[in-house]
Tab-separated table of C-alpha atoms in Angstrom:
chain	number	residue	atom	x	y	z
A	1	MET	CA	-26.592	-11.225	18.927
A	2	LEU	CA	-30.242	-11.511	19.425
A	3	MET	CA	-30.334	-10.113	23.026
A	4	HIS	CA	-28.189	-7.186	21.751
A	5	VAL	CA	-30.824	-6.342	19.386
A	6	LYS	CA	-33.604	-6.725	21.705
A	7	LYS	CA	-32.057	-4.400	24.041
A	8	GLN	CA	-31.500	-1.886	21.381
A	9	VAL	CA	-35.521	-1.846	20.630
A	10	LYS	CA	-36.505	-1.789	24.144
A	11	GLN	CA	-34.148	1.535	24.658
A	12	LEU	CA	-35.873	2.986	21.112
A	13	GLN	CA	-38.940	1.934	22.493
A	14	ARG	CA	-38.418	3.687	25.651
A	15	LYS	CA	-37.178	6.842	24.426
A	16	SER	CA	-40.242	7.490	21.990
A	17	PHE	CA	-42.321	7.263	24.773
A	18	ASN	CA	-40.330	9.571	26.252
A	19	ASP	CA	-40.347	11.605	23.515
A	20	GLN	CA	-44.191	11.182	23.277
A	21	TYR	CA	-45.059	11.843	26.875
A	22	HIS	CA	-42.335	14.204	28.184
A	23	PHE	CA	-44.755	16.510	29.294
A	24	ILE	CA	-45.293	13.877	32.158
A	25	MET	CA	-41.871	14.520	33.927
A	26	LYS	CA	-41.975	18.335	33.015
A	27	ASN	CA	-45.358	19.391	34.578
A	28	ASP	CA	-46.311	16.642	37.235
A	29	ASN	CA	-43.257	16.994	39.340
A	30	TRP	CA	-45.349	19.407	41.678
A	31	PRO	CA	-44.349	19.684	45.359
A	32	LEU	CA	-45.971	17.800	48.460
A	33	TRP	CA	-48.281	19.461	50.735
A	34	GLU	CA	-49.549	17.474	54.144
A	35	VAL	CA	-52.949	18.548	54.717
A	36	PHE	CA	-54.458	19.043	58.110
A	37	THR	CA	-58.215	19.265	58.534
A	38	GLN	CA	-60.364	20.881	61.873
A	39	LYS	CA	-63.454	18.574	62.229
A	40	ARG	CA	-65.285	21.428	63.667
A	41	SER	CA	-64.591	24.416	65.150
A	42	GLY	CA	-62.923	23.801	68.919
A	43	LEU	CA	-61.174	20.709	67.487
A	44	PRO	CA	-57.806	20.226	67.445
A	45	PHE	CA	-56.529	19.864	63.282
A	46	GLU	CA	-55.434	16.481	62.657
A	47	HIS	CA	-53.458	15.385	60.178
A	48	ALA	CA	-55.646	14.030	56.951
A	49	GLY	CA	-52.989	13.240	54.109
A	50	ASN	CA	-50.860	14.695	51.488
A	51	VAL	CA	-51.631	16.684	47.981
A	52	HIS	CA	-49.232	17.957	45.448
A	53	ALA	CA	-49.928	20.986	43.892
A	54	PRO	CA	-47.850	24.132	42.166
A	55	ASP	CA	-48.451	26.743	44.942
A	56	LYS	CA	-50.162	27.211	47.912
A	57	GLU	CA	-53.729	28.616	46.971
A	58	LEU	CA	-54.146	25.087	44.542
A	59	ALA	CA	-52.803	23.100	47.305
A	60	LEU	CA	-55.593	24.067	49.520
A	61	MET	CA	-58.296	23.677	46.676
A	62	ASN	CA	-56.734	19.889	45.738
A	63	ALA	CA	-56.693	19.149	49.440
A	64	ARG	CA	-60.361	20.606	49.772
A	65	ASP	CA	-61.585	18.273	46.879
A	66	VAL	CA	-59.027	15.334	48.021
A	67	TYR	CA	-60.276	15.760	51.563
A	68	SER	CA	-63.276	16.957	52.413
A	69	ARG	CA	-65.871	15.828	49.835
A	70	ARG	CA	-68.491	15.063	52.853
A	71	ASN	CA	-67.752	17.998	55.208
A	72	GLU	CA	-65.301	16.633	56.944
A	73	ALA	CA	-63.414	19.940	57.431
A	74	THR	CA	-64.406	23.407	58.393
A	75	CYS	CA	-61.052	24.641	58.233
A	76	ILE	CA	-57.678	23.226	56.576
A	77	TRP	CA	-54.178	23.786	56.663
A	78	VAL	CA	-51.587	22.851	53.953
A	79	VAL	CA	-47.999	22.532	54.928
A	80	PRO	CA	-45.320	22.257	52.350
A	81	SER	CA	-43.890	18.675	53.011
A	82	ASP	CA	-40.497	19.668	53.616
A	83	ALA	CA	-41.026	22.151	55.831
A	84	ILE	CA	-41.976	19.596	58.699
A	85	THR	CA	-39.069	18.004	61.162
A	86	SER	CA	-40.135	14.827	62.470
A	87	SER	CA	-38.260	12.633	65.177
A	88	THR	CA	-37.293	9.397	63.529
A	89	PRO	CA	-38.473	5.871	64.640
A	90	GLU	CA	-34.397	5.138	65.914
A	91	ASP	CA	-35.001	8.024	68.304
A	92	MET	CA	-38.281	6.579	69.669
A	93	GLY	CA	-36.279	5.466	72.992
A	94	PRO	CA	-33.541	8.136	73.854
A	95	PHE	CA	-35.558	10.875	72.353
A	96	PHE	CA	-38.828	10.636	74.829
A	97	GLU	CA	-36.880	8.994	77.693
A	98	PRO	CA	-37.344	12.698	79.673
A	99	SER	CA	-40.812	11.762	80.230
A	100	ASN	CA	-40.553	8.033	81.173
A	101	ASP	CA	-39.519	8.440	84.668
A	102	LYS	CA	-41.426	11.358	86.173
A	103	ILE	CA	-44.469	9.381	87.315
A	104	TYR	CA	-45.158	12.035	90.005
A	105	ARG	CA	-46.073	14.435	86.807
A	106	HIS	CA	-49.561	11.921	86.999
A	107	PRO	CA	-52.563	12.561	89.507
A	108	ASN	CA	-52.505	8.801	90.776
A	109	PHE	CA	-49.048	9.277	92.278
A	110	TYR	CA	-50.280	10.783	95.217
A	111	LYS	CA	-51.866	9.584	98.240
A	112	THR	CA	-54.889	11.706	99.190
A	113	PRO	CA	-56.807	9.485	102.117
A	114	GLY	CA	-59.829	9.911	102.498
A	115	ALA	CA	-60.457	13.133	100.473
A	116	THR	CA	-62.218	12.910	97.321
A	117	PHE	CA	-60.827	14.754	93.899
A	118	GLU	CA	-63.524	15.221	91.080
B	1	MET	CA	-28.318	-5.160	63.926
B	2	ASN	CA	-27.832	-7.553	61.157
B	3	GLU	CA	-30.570	-7.841	58.286
B	4	GLN	CA	-31.527	-11.150	60.002
B	5	GLU	CA	-31.725	-9.534	63.545
B	6	LEU	CA	-33.932	-6.509	62.008
B	7	GLU	CA	-36.199	-8.873	59.933
B	8	LYS	CA	-36.968	-10.788	63.334
B	9	LYS	CA	-37.962	-7.890	65.046
B	10	PHE	CA	-39.469	-6.545	62.410
B	11	GLN	CA	-41.594	-10.007	62.214
B	12	GLU	CA	-42.043	-9.648	65.609
B	13	ARG	CA	-43.532	-6.439	65.426
B	14	ILE	CA	-46.054	-7.202	62.743
B	15	ASP	CA	-47.297	-10.530	65.102
B	16	LYS	CA	-47.963	-8.012	67.996
B	17	GLY	CA	-50.424	-5.836	65.496
B	18	GLU	CA	-48.042	-3.244	64.932
B	19	SER	CA	-48.549	-0.774	62.291
B	20	ILE	CA	-45.511	-0.553	60.329
B	21	GLU	CA	-44.902	3.312	59.558
B	22	ALA	CA	-42.771	4.764	56.213
B	23	LYS	CA	-39.278	5.501	58.141
B	24	ASP	CA	-39.303	2.094	60.125
B	25	TRP	CA	-37.111	-0.491	58.803
B	26	MET	CA	-38.913	-3.351	56.484
B	27	PRO	CA	-37.438	-6.108	54.487
B	28	GLU	CA	-36.738	-4.716	50.838
B	29	ARG	CA	-39.176	-7.247	49.525
B	30	TYR	CA	-41.575	-6.003	52.001
B	31	ARG	CA	-41.494	-2.656	50.327
B	32	LYS	CA	-41.460	-4.031	46.769
B	33	GLN	CA	-44.427	-5.992	47.501
B	34	LEU	CA	-46.159	-3.215	48.716
B	35	ILE	CA	-45.617	-0.776	45.725
B	36	ARG	CA	-47.021	-3.535	43.755
B	37	MET	CA	-49.855	-3.903	45.181
B	38	MET	CA	-50.494	-0.350	46.253
B	39	GLY	CA	-49.653	1.305	42.556
B	40	GLN	CA	-52.101	-1.377	41.033
B	41	HIS	CA	-54.835	-0.814	43.843
B	42	ALA	CA	-54.097	2.896	43.010
B	43	HIS	CA	-54.425	2.386	39.178
B	44	SER	CA	-57.798	0.521	39.067
B	45	GLU	CA	-59.147	3.312	41.142
B	46	VAL	CA	-58.237	5.548	38.066
B	47	VAL	CA	-58.912	3.755	35.334
B	48	GLY	CA	-62.150	2.349	37.157
B	49	MET	CA	-63.537	5.776	36.195
B	50	LEU	CA	-63.670	5.240	32.621
B	51	PRO	CA	-66.336	2.253	32.073
B	52	GLU	CA	-68.673	4.726	34.570
B	53	GLY	CA	-67.733	7.652	33.211
B	54	ASN	CA	-69.074	6.302	29.541
B	55	TRP	CA	-72.340	6.343	31.057
B	56	ILE	CA	-72.583	9.724	32.843
B	57	THR	CA	-73.774	11.813	29.552
B	58	ARG	CA	-76.121	9.259	29.272
B	59	ALA	CA	-77.680	8.790	32.914
B	60	PRO	CA	-81.254	8.743	32.773
B	61	SER	CA	-82.644	11.229	35.183
B	62	LEU	CA	-80.736	14.123	36.879
B	63	ARG	CA	-80.570	12.224	39.919
B	64	ARG	CA	-78.627	8.982	38.543
B	65	LYS	CA	-76.194	11.715	37.007
B	66	CYS	CA	-75.366	13.580	40.087
B	67	VAL	CA	-74.582	9.992	41.734
B	68	LEU	CA	-72.716	9.162	39.013
B	69	LEU	CA	-70.642	12.060	39.050
B	70	ALA	CA	-69.875	11.952	42.654
B	71	LYS	CA	-69.072	8.822	42.590
B	72	VAL	CA	-66.474	9.085	39.813
B	73	GLN	CA	-65.099	11.647	41.399
B	74	ASP	CA	-64.784	9.662	44.503
B	75	GLU	CA	-62.555	6.926	42.809
B	76	ALA	CA	-60.239	9.317	41.445
B	77	GLY	CA	-59.919	10.651	45.537
B	78	HIS	CA	-59.261	6.816	46.312
B	79	GLY	CA	-56.597	6.666	43.714
B	80	LEU	CA	-54.940	9.847	44.687
B	81	TYR	CA	-55.473	8.444	48.415
B	82	ILE	CA	-53.347	5.043	47.303
B	83	TYR	CA	-51.052	6.785	45.354
B	84	SER	CA	-49.854	9.243	48.520
B	85	GLY	CA	-49.781	6.424	50.607
B	86	THR	CA	-47.600	4.625	47.793
B	87	GLU	CA	-45.612	7.280	47.599
B	88	THR	CA	-44.433	6.859	51.068
B	89	LEU	CA	-42.540	4.004	50.053
B	90	GLY	CA	-40.138	5.965	48.005
B	91	ILE	CA	-41.679	5.719	44.403
B	92	SER	CA	-42.992	8.774	43.143
B	93	ARG	CA	-46.357	9.385	41.951
B	94	GLU	CA	-45.391	10.659	38.104
B	95	GLN	CA	-43.298	7.302	37.803
B	96	MET	CA	-46.376	5.360	38.699
B	97	VAL	CA	-48.447	7.437	36.188
B	98	GLU	CA	-45.639	6.976	33.531
B	99	GLU	CA	-45.589	3.242	34.015
B	100	LEU	CA	-49.454	2.839	33.750
B	101	LEU	CA	-49.760	4.632	30.720
B	102	ALA	CA	-46.827	3.356	29.156
B	103	GLY	CA	-49.308	-0.047	29.838
B	104	LYS	CA	-46.534	-1.354	31.820
B	105	ALA	CA	-48.402	-1.122	35.228
B	106	LYS	CA	-51.429	-3.884	35.956
B	107	TYR	CA	-54.547	-2.737	36.988
B	108	SER	CA	-57.604	-5.204	38.191
B	109	SER	CA	-59.052	-7.015	35.100
B	110	ILE	CA	-62.424	-6.073	35.693
B	111	PHE	CA	-62.247	-2.420	34.163
B	112	ASN	CA	-61.302	-3.990	31.098
B	113	TYR	CA	-65.219	-5.198	30.508
B	114	PRO	CA	-67.295	-2.858	28.425
B	115	THR	CA	-70.632	-1.170	30.059
B	116	LEU	CA	-72.790	-1.836	27.288
B	117	SER	CA	-75.915	-0.690	28.996
B	118	TRP	CA	-77.156	1.640	31.608
B	119	ALA	CA	-77.862	-1.752	33.877
B	120	ASP	CA	-73.817	-2.085	33.760
B	121	ILE	CA	-73.759	1.192	36.024
B	122	GLY	CA	-75.899	-0.375	38.940
B	123	ALA	CA	-73.981	-3.845	38.265
B	124	ILE	CA	-70.292	-2.242	38.514
B	125	GLY	CA	-71.701	-0.746	41.874
B	126	TRP	CA	-73.350	-3.801	43.211
B	127	LEU	CA	-70.562	-6.256	42.330
B	128	VAL	CA	-67.563	-4.532	41.376
B	129	ASP	CA	-67.918	-1.984	44.204
B	130	GLY	CA	-69.282	-4.973	46.561
B	131	ALA	CA	-66.278	-7.215	46.148
B	132	ALA	CA	-63.914	-4.026	46.692
B	133	ILE	CA	-65.662	-3.633	49.928
B	134	VAL	CA	-64.644	-6.973	50.971
B	135	ASN	CA	-61.149	-6.932	50.034
B	136	GLN	CA	-61.018	-3.121	51.625
B	137	THR	CA	-62.255	-3.792	54.825
B	138	VAL	CA	-59.935	-6.598	55.701
B	139	LEU	CA	-56.774	-4.307	54.140
B	140	ALA	CA	-57.544	-1.305	56.098
B	141	LYS	CA	-56.283	-3.812	59.323
B	142	GLY	CA	-53.171	-4.646	57.266
B	143	SER	CA	-49.772	-3.597	58.149
B	144	TYR	CA	-48.606	-0.931	56.501
B	145	GLY	CA	-49.968	2.397	58.323
B	146	PRO	CA	-50.425	4.523	55.253
B	147	TYR	CA	-52.211	1.868	53.281
B	148	ALA	CA	-54.667	0.569	55.995
B	149	ARG	CA	-55.542	4.175	56.463
B	150	ALA	CA	-56.310	4.867	52.867
B	151	MET	CA	-58.730	2.061	53.062
B	152	VAL	CA	-60.551	3.080	56.046
B	153	ARG	CA	-61.336	6.374	54.383
B	154	ILE	CA	-62.310	4.541	51.197
B	155	CYS	CA	-64.428	2.087	52.900
B	156	LYS	CA	-66.835	4.418	54.220
B	157	GLU	CA	-67.304	6.030	50.884
B	158	GLU	CA	-67.519	2.793	48.900
B	159	ASN	CA	-70.590	1.975	50.896
B	160	PHE	CA	-72.792	4.604	49.312
B	161	HIS	CA	-70.923	3.024	45.607
B	162	HIS	CA	-72.319	-0.334	46.723
B	163	LYS	CA	-75.687	0.669	47.511
B	164	GLN	CA	-76.697	3.003	44.621
B	165	GLY	CA	-75.625	-0.083	42.536
B	166	TYR	CA	-77.895	-1.813	44.101
B	167	GLU	CA	-80.689	0.608	44.112
B	168	ILE	CA	-80.461	1.032	40.015
B	169	LEU	CA	-80.704	-2.804	39.558
B	170	ALA	CA	-83.733	-2.981	42.017
B	171	THR	CA	-85.327	0.052	40.111
B	172	LEU	CA	-84.605	-1.762	36.977
B	173	MET	CA	-86.542	-5.302	38.210
B	174	LYS	CA	-89.525	-3.322	39.169
B	175	GLY	CA	-89.769	-1.744	35.974
B	176	THR	CA	-90.960	-3.137	32.292
B	177	ALA	CA	-89.888	-6.577	31.193
B	178	GLU	CA	-87.427	-5.291	28.714
B	179	GLN	CA	-85.953	-2.877	31.952
B	180	ARG	CA	-85.892	-6.321	33.845
B	181	ALA	CA	-84.066	-8.564	31.031
B	182	MET	CA	-81.661	-5.474	30.356
B	183	ALA	CA	-80.540	-6.063	34.737
B	184	GLN	CA	-80.562	-9.849	34.514
B	185	ASP	CA	-78.353	-9.360	31.197
B	186	SER	CA	-76.205	-7.057	33.015
B	187	ILE	CA	-75.626	-9.646	35.988
B	188	ASN	CA	-75.014	-12.402	33.356
B	189	ARG	CA	-72.108	-10.599	31.789
B	190	TRP	CA	-70.628	-9.068	35.157
B	191	TRP	CA	-71.452	-11.767	38.021
B	192	TRP	CA	-67.930	-14.088	36.847
B	193	PRO	CA	-65.535	-11.258	36.111
B	194	ALA	CA	-66.525	-9.922	39.972
B	195	LEU	CA	-65.717	-13.361	41.525
B	196	MET	CA	-62.178	-12.699	39.469
B	197	MET	CA	-61.220	-9.632	41.345
B	198	PHE	CA	-60.381	-11.520	44.210
B	199	GLY	CA	-57.404	-13.201	41.954
B	200	PRO	CA	-56.485	-16.776	41.822
B	201	SER	CA	-57.296	-19.382	43.808
B	202	ASP	CA	-54.648	-19.562	46.625
B	203	LYS	CA	-52.841	-22.721	45.409
B	204	ASP	CA	-51.808	-20.608	42.270
B	205	SER	CA	-50.870	-17.744	44.016
B	206	PRO	CA	-47.495	-17.813	45.149
B	207	ASN	CA	-47.320	-14.775	47.137
B	208	SER	CA	-50.286	-15.566	49.319
B	209	ALA	CA	-47.938	-17.290	51.991
B	210	GLU	CA	-45.536	-14.067	52.336
B	211	LEU	CA	-48.277	-11.312	52.043
B	212	LEU	CA	-50.298	-12.992	55.256
B	213	ARG	CA	-47.018	-14.045	57.445
B	214	TRP	CA	-46.295	-10.079	57.259
B	215	ARG	CA	-50.398	-9.085	57.201
B	216	VAL	CA	-50.413	-7.374	54.008
B	217	LYS	CA	-53.089	-9.622	53.297
B	218	ARG	CA	-55.086	-11.268	55.823
B	219	TYR	CA	-57.592	-13.861	54.614
B	220	SER	CA	-56.545	-16.137	51.664
B	221	ASN	CA	-58.030	-15.025	47.836
B	222	ASP	CA	-60.544	-17.726	48.515
B	223	GLU	CA	-61.828	-17.116	51.921
B	224	LEU	CA	-62.307	-13.720	50.715
B	225	ARG	CA	-64.384	-14.388	47.412
B	226	GLN	CA	-66.497	-16.744	49.234
B	227	ARG	CA	-67.443	-14.257	51.785
B	228	PHE	CA	-68.812	-11.965	48.652
B	229	ILE	CA	-70.568	-14.530	47.444
B	230	ASP	CA	-72.310	-15.724	51.160
B	231	ARG	CA	-73.044	-11.911	51.151
B	232	THR	CA	-74.355	-11.370	47.690
B	233	VAL	CA	-76.589	-14.038	46.846
B	234	PRO	CA	-79.357	-13.272	49.247
B	235	GLN	CA	-79.222	-10.060	47.500
B	236	ALA	CA	-80.043	-11.224	44.324
B	237	GLN	CA	-82.952	-13.261	45.164
B	238	ASN	CA	-84.214	-10.160	47.202
B	239	ILE	CA	-84.520	-8.257	43.920
B	240	GLY	CA	-85.455	-11.426	41.802
B	241	LEU	CA	-82.078	-11.623	39.734
B	242	THR	CA	-80.821	-15.115	38.921
B	243	LEU	CA	-76.715	-15.484	39.081
B	244	PRO	CA	-75.408	-17.186	35.728
B	245	ASP	CA	-73.921	-19.979	38.132
B	246	PRO	CA	-76.277	-23.444	37.772
B	247	GLU	CA	-73.864	-24.971	40.403
B	248	LEU	CA	-74.702	-22.173	43.266
B	249	LYS	CA	-76.337	-23.818	45.883
B	250	TRP	CA	-76.448	-23.456	49.819
B	251	ASN	CA	-74.220	-26.008	51.264
B	252	GLU	CA	-75.768	-26.812	54.867
B	253	GLU	CA	-72.916	-28.577	55.864
B	254	ARG	CA	-69.792	-25.837	55.080
B	255	GLN	CA	-72.621	-23.254	55.636
B	256	HIS	CA	-71.817	-21.456	52.484
B	257	PHE	CA	-72.897	-21.231	49.074
B	258	ASP	CA	-71.220	-23.902	47.151
B	259	PHE	CA	-70.786	-22.446	43.411
B	260	GLY	CA	-68.781	-23.184	40.107
B	261	THR	CA	-65.205	-23.424	38.218
B	262	ILE	CA	-64.031	-20.132	37.328
B	263	ASN	CA	-62.818	-19.656	33.918
B	264	TRP	CA	-59.451	-18.688	35.096
B	265	GLU	CA	-58.122	-19.142	31.289
B	266	GLU	CA	-60.390	-15.795	30.414
B	267	PHE	CA	-58.674	-13.958	33.651
B	268	TYR	CA	-55.204	-14.589	32.506
B	269	GLN	CA	-56.278	-13.460	29.283
B	270	VAL	CA	-57.912	-10.140	30.253
B	271	ILE	CA	-54.464	-9.661	32.826
B	272	ASN	CA	-51.980	-10.132	29.864
B	273	GLY	CA	-53.755	-7.034	27.783
B	274	ASN	CA	-56.282	-9.214	25.686
B	275	GLY	CA	-59.688	-8.272	27.192
B	276	ILE	CA	-62.028	-6.681	25.340
B	277	CYS	CA	-61.230	-2.769	26.405
B	278	ASN	CA	-57.296	-3.131	27.322
B	279	LYS	CA	-56.429	-0.734	24.437
B	280	ASP	CA	-59.360	1.388	24.517
B	281	ARG	CA	-58.467	1.830	28.234
B	282	LEU	CA	-54.936	2.778	27.815
B	283	LYS	CA	-56.176	5.048	25.018
B	284	ALA	CA	-58.241	6.998	26.913
B	285	ARG	CA	-55.958	7.305	29.847
B	286	ARG	CA	-53.268	8.634	27.517
B	287	LYS	CA	-55.750	11.165	25.697
B	288	ALA	CA	-56.915	12.585	29.365
B	289	HIS	CA	-53.249	12.912	30.369
B	290	GLU	CA	-52.202	14.924	27.125
B	291	GLU	CA	-55.861	17.050	27.180
B	292	GLY	CA	-54.773	17.720	30.520
B	293	ALA	CA	-51.146	19.107	30.142
B	294	TRP	CA	-52.093	22.816	29.676
B	295	VAL	CA	-53.988	22.749	32.934
B	296	ARG	CA	-50.916	21.658	34.393
B	297	GLU	CA	-48.676	24.173	32.491
B	298	ALA	CA	-51.276	26.914	33.472
B	299	ALA	CA	-51.002	26.037	37.007
B	300	ASN	CA	-47.050	26.186	37.012
B	301	ALA	CA	-47.037	29.270	35.016
B	302	TYR	CA	-49.526	30.491	37.498
B	303	ALA	CA	-47.384	29.337	40.513
B	304	ARG	CA	-44.363	30.800	38.991
B	305	LYS	CA	-45.965	34.639	38.354
B	306	LYS	CA	-47.325	34.634	42.018
B	307	ALA	CA	-43.596	33.408	43.501
B	308	GLY	CA	-41.846	36.339	41.296
B	309	GLU	CA	-44.173	38.774	42.539
B	310	THR	CA	-43.670	37.542	46.308
B	311	ILE	CA	-39.787	38.180	45.453
B	312	ALA	CA	-40.208	41.413	43.959
B	313	ALA	CA	-42.585	42.647	46.679
């Protein structure tokens, strides 16, 4: 009996919290954007992390505030996280297999007696 | 593969020093422990803005005010890095924020102490951020990739926090008798709570062994506490501050400082909600969240409007 009452009280408390803070659910469910930063012009873009934002403009501003407070970037890309397709860890073996057996793609595969290559 | 084989393979990867990434297989308990630890860590960064925010309007000079603003902004950023890392484990940021606002989530007990004087801003930077650096430098080599990477970024930024705090105290210690007393009073209040930041002694820390085996932690709470004490004592002596522990003494044999007994009763009281500022901190977080609601609403409305324009065009 006591357990039952306790459970009810808990549910009520929970409900009251949700009523009071319903805006949390309503407003904070912003999409995720992956952030890529370029340190200096000429360098490749690197994944820095991600941000939540309602649209691409705010995503860019949030990315600047979160990932470049100390001149870490001269250019930023933001990409909707769900637009990214990734290989999976299970793929690790077979997916990359085609490159494993082609050692002739590396220069040290070749014998070049006497000659110097810079 | 069955569960046992997967766990064996997982442990082998950890032992080899490999990083575990979000989509890799991991034991459910590893995931749970990380969500707990990282969530608490993120909340600590966010709540940690409050005691310092208290002094932004009263900073003694424009230089100090700029620095404090930048530091508090960094803490917000640190919270975001860690929330983002935690989300990779399958919990949403809104759920974590909800738990914090509901008073169900824990955060570092240190932030439930009040900032009574300007010197406290120095003490927080020097001691609290100093302790955080000792912790986080180690966490930066932990096994979970997203957490470790967040720590690398944070450690880089935390160094300025640490030094600006020390500078505040060093300046006060060169000032009037009243200013020196203010600095000393502040250290008297913050020293022991800073030592508690490393958590209970290992014999009272039930999760330690498992977390060490998984390389989520790499050193025990006591080892890290000792490391912090050893590097902090000379810094205190350097500017003439006295640490409030009569038992604090260099031990030639151990090559470490010996120190007195920590009041763990106080630690558990604060953790369980009975610290000086627990209620105020939650109230301030809720208020900030409520008063920011219109900004989030406006951003949503703007995003909807822009999306509508794109479709119309």
